[in-house]
Coordinates of C-alpha atoms in Angstrom, one line a residue:
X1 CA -11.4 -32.4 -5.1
X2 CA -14.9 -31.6 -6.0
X3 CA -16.2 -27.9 -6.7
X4 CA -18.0 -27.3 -3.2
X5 CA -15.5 -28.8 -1.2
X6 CA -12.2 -26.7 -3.4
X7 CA -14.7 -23.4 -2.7
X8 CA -15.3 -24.3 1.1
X9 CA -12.0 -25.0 1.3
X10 CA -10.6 -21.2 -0.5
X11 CA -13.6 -19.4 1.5
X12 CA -12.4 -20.5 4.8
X13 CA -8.8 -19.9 4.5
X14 CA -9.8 -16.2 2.6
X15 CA -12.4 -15.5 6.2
X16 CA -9.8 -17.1 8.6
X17 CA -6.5 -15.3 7.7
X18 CA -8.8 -12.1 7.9
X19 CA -10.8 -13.0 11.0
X20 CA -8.6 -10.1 13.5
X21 CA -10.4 -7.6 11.7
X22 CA -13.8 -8.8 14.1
X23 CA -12.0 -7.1 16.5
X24 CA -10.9 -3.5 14.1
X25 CA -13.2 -0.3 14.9
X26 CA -13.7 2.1 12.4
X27 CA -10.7 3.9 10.9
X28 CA -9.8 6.3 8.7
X29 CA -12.5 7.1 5.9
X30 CA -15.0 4.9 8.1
X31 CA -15.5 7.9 9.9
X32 CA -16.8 10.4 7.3
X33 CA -18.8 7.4 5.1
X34 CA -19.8 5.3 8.2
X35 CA -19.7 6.5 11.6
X36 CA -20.7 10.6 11.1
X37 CA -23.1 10.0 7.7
X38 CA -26.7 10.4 8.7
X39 CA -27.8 8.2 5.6
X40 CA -26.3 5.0 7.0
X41 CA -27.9 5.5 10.5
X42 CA -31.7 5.3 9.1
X43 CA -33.5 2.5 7.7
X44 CA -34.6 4.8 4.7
X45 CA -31.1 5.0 3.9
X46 CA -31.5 1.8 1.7
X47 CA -33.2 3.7 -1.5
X48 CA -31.7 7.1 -1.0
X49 CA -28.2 6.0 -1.3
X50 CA -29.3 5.5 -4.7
X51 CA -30.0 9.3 -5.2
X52 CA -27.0 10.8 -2.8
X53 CA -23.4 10.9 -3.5
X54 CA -20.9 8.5 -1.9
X55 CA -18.8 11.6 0.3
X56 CA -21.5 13.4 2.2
X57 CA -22.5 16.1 0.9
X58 CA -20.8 19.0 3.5
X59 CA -17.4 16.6 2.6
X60 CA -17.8 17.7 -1.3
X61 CA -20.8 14.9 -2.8
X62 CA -17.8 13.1 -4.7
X63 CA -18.3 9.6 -6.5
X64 CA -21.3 8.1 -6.9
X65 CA -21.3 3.9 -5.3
X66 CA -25.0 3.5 -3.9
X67 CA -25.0 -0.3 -3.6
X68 CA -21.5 0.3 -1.4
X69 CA -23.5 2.7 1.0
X70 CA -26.9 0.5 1.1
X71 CA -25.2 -2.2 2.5
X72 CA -23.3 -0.3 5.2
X73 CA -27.1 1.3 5.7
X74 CA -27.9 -2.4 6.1
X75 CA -25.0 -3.2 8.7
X76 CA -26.2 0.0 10.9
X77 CA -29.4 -1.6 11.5
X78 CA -28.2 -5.0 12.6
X79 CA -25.1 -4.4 15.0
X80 CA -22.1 -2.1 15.4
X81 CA -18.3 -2.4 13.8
X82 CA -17.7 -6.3 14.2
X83 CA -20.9 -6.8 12.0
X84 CA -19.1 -4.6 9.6
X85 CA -15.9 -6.1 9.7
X86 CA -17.5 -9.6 9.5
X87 CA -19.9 -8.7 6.6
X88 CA -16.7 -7.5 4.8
X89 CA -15.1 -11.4 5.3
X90 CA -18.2 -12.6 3.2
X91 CA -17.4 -10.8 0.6
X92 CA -13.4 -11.5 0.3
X93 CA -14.7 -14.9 1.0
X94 CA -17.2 -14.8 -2.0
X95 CA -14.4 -13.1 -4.0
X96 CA -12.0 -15.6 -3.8
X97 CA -14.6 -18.3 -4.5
X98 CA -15.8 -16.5 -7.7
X99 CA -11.8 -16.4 -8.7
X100 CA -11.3 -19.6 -8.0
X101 CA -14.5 -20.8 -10.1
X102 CA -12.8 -18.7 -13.2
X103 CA -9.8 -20.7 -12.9
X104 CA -11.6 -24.0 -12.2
X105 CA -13.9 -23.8 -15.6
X106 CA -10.9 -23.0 -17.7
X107 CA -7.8 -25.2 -16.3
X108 CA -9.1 -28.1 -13.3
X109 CA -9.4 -28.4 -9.7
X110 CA -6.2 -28.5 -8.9
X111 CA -5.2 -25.1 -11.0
X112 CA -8.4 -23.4 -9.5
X113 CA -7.5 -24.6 -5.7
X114 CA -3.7 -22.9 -6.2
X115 CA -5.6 -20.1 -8.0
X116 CA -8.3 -19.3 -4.7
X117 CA -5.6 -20.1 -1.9
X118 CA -3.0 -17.0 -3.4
X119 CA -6.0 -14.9 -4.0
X120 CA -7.4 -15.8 -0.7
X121 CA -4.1 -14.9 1.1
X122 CA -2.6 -12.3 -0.5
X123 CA -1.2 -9.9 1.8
X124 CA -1.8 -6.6 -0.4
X125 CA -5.6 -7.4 0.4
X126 CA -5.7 -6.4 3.8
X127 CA -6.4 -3.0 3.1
X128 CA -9.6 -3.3 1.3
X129 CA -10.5 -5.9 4.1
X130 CA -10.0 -5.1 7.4
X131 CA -10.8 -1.2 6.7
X132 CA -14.9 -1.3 6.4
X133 CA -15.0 1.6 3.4
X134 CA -12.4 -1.2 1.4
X135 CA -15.5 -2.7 0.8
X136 CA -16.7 -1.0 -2.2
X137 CA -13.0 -2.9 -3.6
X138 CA -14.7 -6.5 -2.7
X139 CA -18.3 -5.4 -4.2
X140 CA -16.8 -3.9 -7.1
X141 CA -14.4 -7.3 -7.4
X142 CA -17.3 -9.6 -7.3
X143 CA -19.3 -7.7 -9.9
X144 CA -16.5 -8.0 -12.4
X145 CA -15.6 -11.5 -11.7
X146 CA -19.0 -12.3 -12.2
X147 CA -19.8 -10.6 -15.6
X148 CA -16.9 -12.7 -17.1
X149 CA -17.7 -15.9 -15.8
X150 CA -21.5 -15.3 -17.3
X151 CA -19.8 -13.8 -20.0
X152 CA -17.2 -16.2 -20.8
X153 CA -17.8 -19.3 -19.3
X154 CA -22.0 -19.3 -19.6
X155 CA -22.0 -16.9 -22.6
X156 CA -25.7 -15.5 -20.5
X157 CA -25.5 -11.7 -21.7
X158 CA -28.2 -10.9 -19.2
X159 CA -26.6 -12.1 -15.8
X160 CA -23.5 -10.7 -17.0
X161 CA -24.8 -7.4 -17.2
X162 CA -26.7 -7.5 -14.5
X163 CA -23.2 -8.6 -12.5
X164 CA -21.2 -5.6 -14.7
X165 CA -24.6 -3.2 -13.3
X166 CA -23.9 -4.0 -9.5
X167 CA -20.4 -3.8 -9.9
X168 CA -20.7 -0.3 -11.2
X169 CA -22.7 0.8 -8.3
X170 CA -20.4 -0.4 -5.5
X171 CA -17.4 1.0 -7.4
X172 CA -16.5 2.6 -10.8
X173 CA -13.5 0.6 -11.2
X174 CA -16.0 -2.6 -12.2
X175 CA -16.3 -0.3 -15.6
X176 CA -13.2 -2.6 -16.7
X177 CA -15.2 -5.7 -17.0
X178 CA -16.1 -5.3 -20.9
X179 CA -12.4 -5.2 -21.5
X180 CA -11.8 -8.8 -19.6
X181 CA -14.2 -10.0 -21.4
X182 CA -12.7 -8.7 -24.7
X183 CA -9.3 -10.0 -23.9
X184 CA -10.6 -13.3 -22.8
X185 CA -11.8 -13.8 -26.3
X186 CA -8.4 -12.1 -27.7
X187 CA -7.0 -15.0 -26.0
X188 CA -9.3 -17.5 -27.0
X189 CA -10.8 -18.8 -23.8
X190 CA -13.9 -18.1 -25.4
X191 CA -15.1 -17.0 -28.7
X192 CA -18.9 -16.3 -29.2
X193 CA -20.4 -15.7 -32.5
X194 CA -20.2 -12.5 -34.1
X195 CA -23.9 -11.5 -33.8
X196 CA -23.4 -12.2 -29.8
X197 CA -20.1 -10.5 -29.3
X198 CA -22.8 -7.8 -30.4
X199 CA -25.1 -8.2 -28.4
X200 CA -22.8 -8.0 -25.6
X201 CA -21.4 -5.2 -26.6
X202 CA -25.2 -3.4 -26.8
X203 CA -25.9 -4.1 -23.2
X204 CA -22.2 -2.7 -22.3
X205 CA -23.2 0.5 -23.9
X206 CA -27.1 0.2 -22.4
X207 CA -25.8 -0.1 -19.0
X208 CA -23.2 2.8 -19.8
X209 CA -25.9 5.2 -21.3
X210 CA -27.7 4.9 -18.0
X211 CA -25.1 4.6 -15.6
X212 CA -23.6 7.3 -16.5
X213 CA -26.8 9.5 -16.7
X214 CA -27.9 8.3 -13.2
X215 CA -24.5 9.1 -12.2
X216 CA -24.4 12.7 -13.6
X217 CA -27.9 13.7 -12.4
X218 CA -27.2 12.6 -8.5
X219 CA -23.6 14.3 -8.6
X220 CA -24.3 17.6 -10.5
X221 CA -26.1 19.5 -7.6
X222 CA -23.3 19.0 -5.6
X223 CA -19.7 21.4 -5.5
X224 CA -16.9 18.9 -5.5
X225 CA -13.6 19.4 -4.9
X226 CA -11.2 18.6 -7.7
X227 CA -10.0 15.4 -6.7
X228 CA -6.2 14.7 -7.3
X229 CA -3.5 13.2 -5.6
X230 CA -1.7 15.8 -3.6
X231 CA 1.9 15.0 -5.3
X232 CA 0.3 15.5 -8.8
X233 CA -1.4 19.1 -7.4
X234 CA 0.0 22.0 -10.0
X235 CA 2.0 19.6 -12.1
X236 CA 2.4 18.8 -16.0
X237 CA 0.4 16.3 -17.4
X238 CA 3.8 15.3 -18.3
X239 CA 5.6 14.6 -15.4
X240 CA 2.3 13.0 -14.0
X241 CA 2.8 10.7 -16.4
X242 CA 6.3 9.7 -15.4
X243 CA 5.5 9.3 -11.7
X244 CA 2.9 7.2 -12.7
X245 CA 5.0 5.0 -14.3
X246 CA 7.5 5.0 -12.0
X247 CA 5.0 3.9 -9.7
X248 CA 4.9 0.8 -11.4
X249 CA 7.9 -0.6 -9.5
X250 CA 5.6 -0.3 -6.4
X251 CA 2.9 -2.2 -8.2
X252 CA 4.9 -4.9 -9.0
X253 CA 6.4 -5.5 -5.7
X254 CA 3.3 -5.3 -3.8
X255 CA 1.6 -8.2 -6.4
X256 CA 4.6 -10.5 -6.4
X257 CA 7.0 -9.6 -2.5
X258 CA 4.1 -7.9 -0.7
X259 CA 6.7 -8.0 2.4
X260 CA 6.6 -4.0 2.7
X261 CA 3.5 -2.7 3.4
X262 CA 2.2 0.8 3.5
X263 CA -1.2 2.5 4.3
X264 CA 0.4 6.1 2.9
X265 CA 2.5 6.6 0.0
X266 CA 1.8 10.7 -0.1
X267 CA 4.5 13.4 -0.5
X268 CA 7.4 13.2 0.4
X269 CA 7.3 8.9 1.1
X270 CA 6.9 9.3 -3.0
X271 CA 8.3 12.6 -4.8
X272 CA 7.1 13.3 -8.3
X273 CA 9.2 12.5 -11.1
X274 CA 10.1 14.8 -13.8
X275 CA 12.9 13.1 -15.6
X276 CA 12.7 10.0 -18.2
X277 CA 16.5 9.6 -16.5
X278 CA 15.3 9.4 -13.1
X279 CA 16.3 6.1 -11.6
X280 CA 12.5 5.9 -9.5
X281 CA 11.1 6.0 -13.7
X282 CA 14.0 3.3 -15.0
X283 CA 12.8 1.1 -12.0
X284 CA 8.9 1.8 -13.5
X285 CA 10.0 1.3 -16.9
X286 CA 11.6 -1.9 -16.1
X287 CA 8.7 -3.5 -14.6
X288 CA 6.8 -2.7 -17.0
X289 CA 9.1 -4.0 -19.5
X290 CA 9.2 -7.1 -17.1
X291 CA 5.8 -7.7 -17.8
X292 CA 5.2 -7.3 -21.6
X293 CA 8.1 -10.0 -21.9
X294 CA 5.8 -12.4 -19.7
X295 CA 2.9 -11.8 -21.3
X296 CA 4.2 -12.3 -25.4
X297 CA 6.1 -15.6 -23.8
X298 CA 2.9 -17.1 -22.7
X299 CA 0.8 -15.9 -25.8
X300 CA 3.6 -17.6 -27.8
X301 CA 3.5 -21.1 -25.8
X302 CA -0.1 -20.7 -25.7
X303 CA -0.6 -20.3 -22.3
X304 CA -4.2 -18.8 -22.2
X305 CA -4.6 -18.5 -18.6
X306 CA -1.2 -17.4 -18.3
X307 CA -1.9 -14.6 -21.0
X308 CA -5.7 -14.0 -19.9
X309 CA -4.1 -13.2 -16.2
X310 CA -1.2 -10.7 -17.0
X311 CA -3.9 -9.3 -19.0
X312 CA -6.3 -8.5 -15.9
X313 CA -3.6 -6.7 -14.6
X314 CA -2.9 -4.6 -16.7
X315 CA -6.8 -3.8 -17.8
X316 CA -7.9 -3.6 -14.2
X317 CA -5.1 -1.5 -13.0
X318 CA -5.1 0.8 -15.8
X319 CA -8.1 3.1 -14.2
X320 CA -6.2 3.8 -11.3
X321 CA -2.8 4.1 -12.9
X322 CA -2.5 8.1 -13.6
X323 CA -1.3 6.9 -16.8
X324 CA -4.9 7.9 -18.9
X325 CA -5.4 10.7 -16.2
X326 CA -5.2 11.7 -12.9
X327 CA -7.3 10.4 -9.6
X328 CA -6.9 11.1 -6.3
X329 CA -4.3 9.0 -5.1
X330 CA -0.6 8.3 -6.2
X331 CA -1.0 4.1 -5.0
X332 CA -2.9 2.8 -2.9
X333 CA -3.1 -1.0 -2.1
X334 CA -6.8 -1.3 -1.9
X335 CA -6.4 -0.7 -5.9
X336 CA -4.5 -3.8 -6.5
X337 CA -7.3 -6.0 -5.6
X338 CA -9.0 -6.7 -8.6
X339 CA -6.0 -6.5 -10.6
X340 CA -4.4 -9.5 -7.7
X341 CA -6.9 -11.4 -9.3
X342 CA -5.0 -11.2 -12.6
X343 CA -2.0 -12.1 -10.7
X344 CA -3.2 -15.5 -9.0
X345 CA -4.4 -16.6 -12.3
X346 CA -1.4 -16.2 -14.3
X347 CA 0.5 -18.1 -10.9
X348 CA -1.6 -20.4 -10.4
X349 CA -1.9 -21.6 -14.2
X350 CA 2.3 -21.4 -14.2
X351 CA 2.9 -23.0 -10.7
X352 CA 0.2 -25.8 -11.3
X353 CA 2.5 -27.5 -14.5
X354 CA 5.2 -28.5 -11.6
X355 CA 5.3 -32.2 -10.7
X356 CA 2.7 -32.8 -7.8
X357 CA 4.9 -33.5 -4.6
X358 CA 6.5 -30.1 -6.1
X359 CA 3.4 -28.0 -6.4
X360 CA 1.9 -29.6 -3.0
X361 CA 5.3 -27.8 -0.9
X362 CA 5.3 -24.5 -3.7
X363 CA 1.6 -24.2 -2.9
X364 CA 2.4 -24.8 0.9
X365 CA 4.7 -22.2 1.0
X366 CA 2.7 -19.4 -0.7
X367 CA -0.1 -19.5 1.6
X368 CA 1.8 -19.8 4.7
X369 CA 3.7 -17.2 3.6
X370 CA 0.6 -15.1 2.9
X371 CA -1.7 -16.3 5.7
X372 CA 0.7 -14.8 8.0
X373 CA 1.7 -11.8 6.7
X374 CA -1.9 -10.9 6.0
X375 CA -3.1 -12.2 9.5
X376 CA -0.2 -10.1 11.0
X377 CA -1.2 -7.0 9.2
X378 CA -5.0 -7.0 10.1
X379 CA -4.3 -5.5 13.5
X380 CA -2.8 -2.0 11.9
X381 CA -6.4 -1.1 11.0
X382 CA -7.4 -1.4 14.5
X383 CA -8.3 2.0 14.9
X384 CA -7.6 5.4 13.9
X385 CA -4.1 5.8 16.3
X386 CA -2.9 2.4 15.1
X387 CA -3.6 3.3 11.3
X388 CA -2.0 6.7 12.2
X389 CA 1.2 5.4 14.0
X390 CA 1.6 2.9 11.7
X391 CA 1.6 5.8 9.3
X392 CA 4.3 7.5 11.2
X393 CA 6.4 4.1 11.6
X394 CA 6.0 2.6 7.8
X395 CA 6.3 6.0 5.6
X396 CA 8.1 8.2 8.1
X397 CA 8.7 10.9 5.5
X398 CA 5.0 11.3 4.5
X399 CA 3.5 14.5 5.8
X400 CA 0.5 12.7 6.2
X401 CA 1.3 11.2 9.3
X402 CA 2.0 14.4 11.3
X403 CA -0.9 15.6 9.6
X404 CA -3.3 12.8 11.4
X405 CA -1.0 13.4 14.5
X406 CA -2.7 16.7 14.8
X407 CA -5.9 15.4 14.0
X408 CA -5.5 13.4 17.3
X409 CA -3.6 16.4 19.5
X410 CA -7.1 18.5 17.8
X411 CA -9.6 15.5 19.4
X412 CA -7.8 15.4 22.6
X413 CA -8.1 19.2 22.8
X414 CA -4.4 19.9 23.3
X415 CA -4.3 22.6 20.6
X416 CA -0.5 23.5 20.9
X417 CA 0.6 20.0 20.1
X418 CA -1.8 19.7 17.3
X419 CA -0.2 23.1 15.6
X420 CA 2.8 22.1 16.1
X421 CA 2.0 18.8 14.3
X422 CA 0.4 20.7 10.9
X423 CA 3.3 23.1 10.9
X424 CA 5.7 19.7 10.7
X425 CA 3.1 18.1 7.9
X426 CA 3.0 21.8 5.9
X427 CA 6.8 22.1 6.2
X428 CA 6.6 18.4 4.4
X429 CA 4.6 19.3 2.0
X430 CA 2.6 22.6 1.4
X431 CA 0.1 21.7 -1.0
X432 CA -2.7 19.9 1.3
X433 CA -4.9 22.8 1.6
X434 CA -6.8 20.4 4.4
X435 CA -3.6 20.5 6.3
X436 CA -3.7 24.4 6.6
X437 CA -7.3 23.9 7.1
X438 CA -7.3 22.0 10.3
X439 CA -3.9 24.3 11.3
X440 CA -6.8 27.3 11.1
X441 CA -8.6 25.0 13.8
X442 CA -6.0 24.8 15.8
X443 CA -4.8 28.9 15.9
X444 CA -8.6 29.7 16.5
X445 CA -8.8 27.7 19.5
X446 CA -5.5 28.9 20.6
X447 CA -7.0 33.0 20.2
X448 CA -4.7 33.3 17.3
X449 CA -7.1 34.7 15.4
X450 CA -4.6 36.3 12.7
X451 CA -2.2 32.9 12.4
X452 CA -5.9 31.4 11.8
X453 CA -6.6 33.9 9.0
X454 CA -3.4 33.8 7.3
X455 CA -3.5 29.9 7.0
X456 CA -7.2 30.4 5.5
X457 CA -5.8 32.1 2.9
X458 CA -3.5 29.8 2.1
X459 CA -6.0 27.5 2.0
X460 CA -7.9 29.4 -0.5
X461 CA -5.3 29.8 -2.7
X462 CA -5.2 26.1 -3.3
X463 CA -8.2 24.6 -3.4
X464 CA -10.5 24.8 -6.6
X465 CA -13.6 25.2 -4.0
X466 CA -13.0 25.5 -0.4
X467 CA -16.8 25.3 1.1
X468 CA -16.1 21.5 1.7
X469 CA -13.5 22.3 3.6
X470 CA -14.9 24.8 6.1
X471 CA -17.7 22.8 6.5
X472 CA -15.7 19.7 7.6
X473 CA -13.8 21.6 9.8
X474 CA -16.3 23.0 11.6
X475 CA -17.9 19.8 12.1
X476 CA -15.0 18.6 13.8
X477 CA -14.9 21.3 16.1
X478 CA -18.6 20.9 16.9
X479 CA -18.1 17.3 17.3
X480 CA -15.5 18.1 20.0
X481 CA -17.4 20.4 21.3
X482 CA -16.0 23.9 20.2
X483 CA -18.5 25.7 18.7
X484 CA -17.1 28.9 19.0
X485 CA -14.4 27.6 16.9
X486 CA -17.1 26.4 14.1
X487 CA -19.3 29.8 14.1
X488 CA -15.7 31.5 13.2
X489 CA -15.1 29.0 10.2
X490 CA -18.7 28.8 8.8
X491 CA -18.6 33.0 8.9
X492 CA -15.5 33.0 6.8
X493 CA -17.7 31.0 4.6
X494 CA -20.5 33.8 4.8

């Protein structure tokens, strides 16, 4: 098969597995980035997403991805949530080309067409697909795979920063690139001279200096939240670490038996762990363990795609893992899609040394496989009651899906359900000071004006800086229309 018929091929199975998301709305996060952020409903929008923050403002000014935001700005001024949605099918379509073009320029056709097909399918990708904001994931993806092909492949140190530079400014997780590149000449897919492995290494640190003072100059005016995963909130760096590694387990199912799949994986769906002899850290341990073996058997056969993929995995993971330090989620499957890409190398390389009527059915298999567990999955981010009652159905003991239960009762204006529902969530878990929060909301509007105070102070006794939490609470209530509701919040603020 010849390269533009092997990438039409992998871009049309990667848009047609996806194509039910033409008919998602906005969900989740699409709300607060998309559908209620002023700077993506004006043309102008386009160059001051390069001097705002990602999260509004009044929602804390956290991260910092303008070329994420310009092109939603862009959608906004062409059509409404299908546009989105089909917009965001290019780029897993371009992504999956661009992996497929890796694999192609290091082991053939037919190893580069196995390579595409498992990206292209992959069921832990629907996340970052069908949910609009998951694009950032796909930018960011296509940046990195970019700066190592011109890297590796082309040895061009100008398109590969200016690849590793978009990246960046979709999605900080694109940072990881330099490291790929490092560890594909580790493995000797390519080795530069010396005075150009410099070079490279110059324009990393170029595009860091500035990235990182652009960065810091657009966030700094702003009062962010600290942003940690709720199950790590008041813990020891210590037994961070352990969950995070027990979270491992979780990694490597979703990357090899993506059967399960979850949008939540919050308190209490995942506890934190606190003891090396905890079965959930063995598990962890084990996988990890798992891995290494693969990896020092194929850099001992000489497997370099093999070796260069588990690799990715772990480089392109390791931002996200809680194992450095801690972000602001435990797991989340829209994370696993660069480091997928890792995965489908390493497969594709092993699966693509079978005999040829072997690999044909293999091959077969996978994508079916895949294709319809990924196809069957797109609906859950129909809206934001599917997302939430899939929530309630797939991680049943997460309080975050009575928490969104009373952020539905709240929109519907039936005020007793919704309390009801945050005093289920808090009795979960009774760190989530947005849970108290929104349970303020609800007293206020009931004339419970003291159960609304003394859930405020619980709010402010765990969060580092609670204005952006007033602030988005009040907007709800304006945007449903109770404004007597968001004068009482915004006074407390006062």
């Amino acid at each position: 098969m010849d390269g533009k018929r092997l990438y039409l091929a992998v871009a049309a199975c990667a848009a047609l597995v996806h194509v039910g998301a033409l008919w998602n709305a906005f969900a989740m996060d699409d709300l607060y980035i998309i559908v209620w952020n002023p700077l993506v409903h004006s043309a102008d929008g386009l160059w001051q997403a390069f001097v705002a923050p990602y999260w509004p403002p009044d929602l804390g000014g956290k991260l910092y991805r303008p070329l994420a935001v310009a092109s939603y700005t862009m959608d906004g001024l062409v059509d409404d949530a299908p546009w989105f949605h089909a917009v965001n099918l290019l780029w897993h379509a371009g992504a999956a080309v661009a992996v497929a073009a890796l694999a192609r320029r290091w082991a053939g056709p037919t190893t580069a067409l196995v390579v595409g097909l498992i990206f292209a399918v992959h069921p832990v990708h629907v996340e970052a697909i069908a949910n609009v904001i998951g694009r950032a994931e796909l930018m960011a993806a296509v940046g990195a795979c970019l700066a190592v092909y011109a890297a590796v492949v082309k040895q061009s140190i100008g398109w590969s920063a200016l690849a590793l530079a978009a990246g960046l400014l979709s999605k900080e997780n694109a940072a990881v690139a330099p490291g790929l590149i490092l560890w594909a000449w580790a493995v000797g897919l390519a080795r530069p001279p010396r005075h150009r492995m410099l070079a490279f290494v110059g324009s990393w640190l170029a595009i860091a200096a500035v990235y990182v003072a652009l960065r810091g100059a657009v966030l700094q005016p702003y009062a962010r939240l600290h942003d940690i995963a709720p199950v790590f909130v008041g813990q020891s760096p210590m037994a961070v670490r352990l969950t995070a590694v027990a979270t491992l387990a979780d990694v490597l199912r979703l990357l090899a038996f993506p059967l399960t799949l979850r949008v939540d994986y919050s308190p209490a769906e995942r506890t934190l762990v606190t003891s090396v002899l905890d079965g959930r850290f063995l598990l962890g341990l084990g996988a990890l363990v798992l891995w290494a073996g693969l990896l020092v058997a194929a850099w001992r056969h000489g497997r370099k795609l093999e070796a260069f993929g588990l690799g990715w995995i772990a480089i392109a993971f390791l931002p996200v893992a809680n194992l450095l330090f801690p972000v602001g989620i435990l797991l989340a499957e829209r994370t696993l899609y660069l480091p997928s890409v890792g995965l489908a190398l390493a497969a594709g390389a092993a699966l693509a040394r079978l005999p040829p009527a072997r690999l044909r059915a293999v091959a077969a298999v996978l994508v079916l496989a895949g294709g319809v567990r990924s196809a069957l999955r797109v609906p859950v981010w129909h809206d934001d009651v599917a997302v939430t009652m899939s929530i309630l159905e797939d991680s049943p003991r997460s309080y975050r899906g009575p928490a969104r239960m009373g952020a539905l009762y709240q929109s519907r204006g039936e005020a007793a359900q919704a309390l009801d529902a945050f005093r289920i969530a808090a009795g979960t878990f009774n760190r989530d000071p947005s849970v108290y929060m929104a349970g303020a909301d609800a007293a206020y509007t009931l004339g419970r004006p003291a159960l609304a105070d003394s859930l405020l102070v619980r709010v402010e006794q765990l969060c580092y800086r609670c204005v952006g939490y007033y602030r988005t609470q009040a907007l709800a209530a304006r945007a449903r229309g109770d404004s007597a509701v968001a004068d009482s919040l915004l006074r407390r603020v006062r």
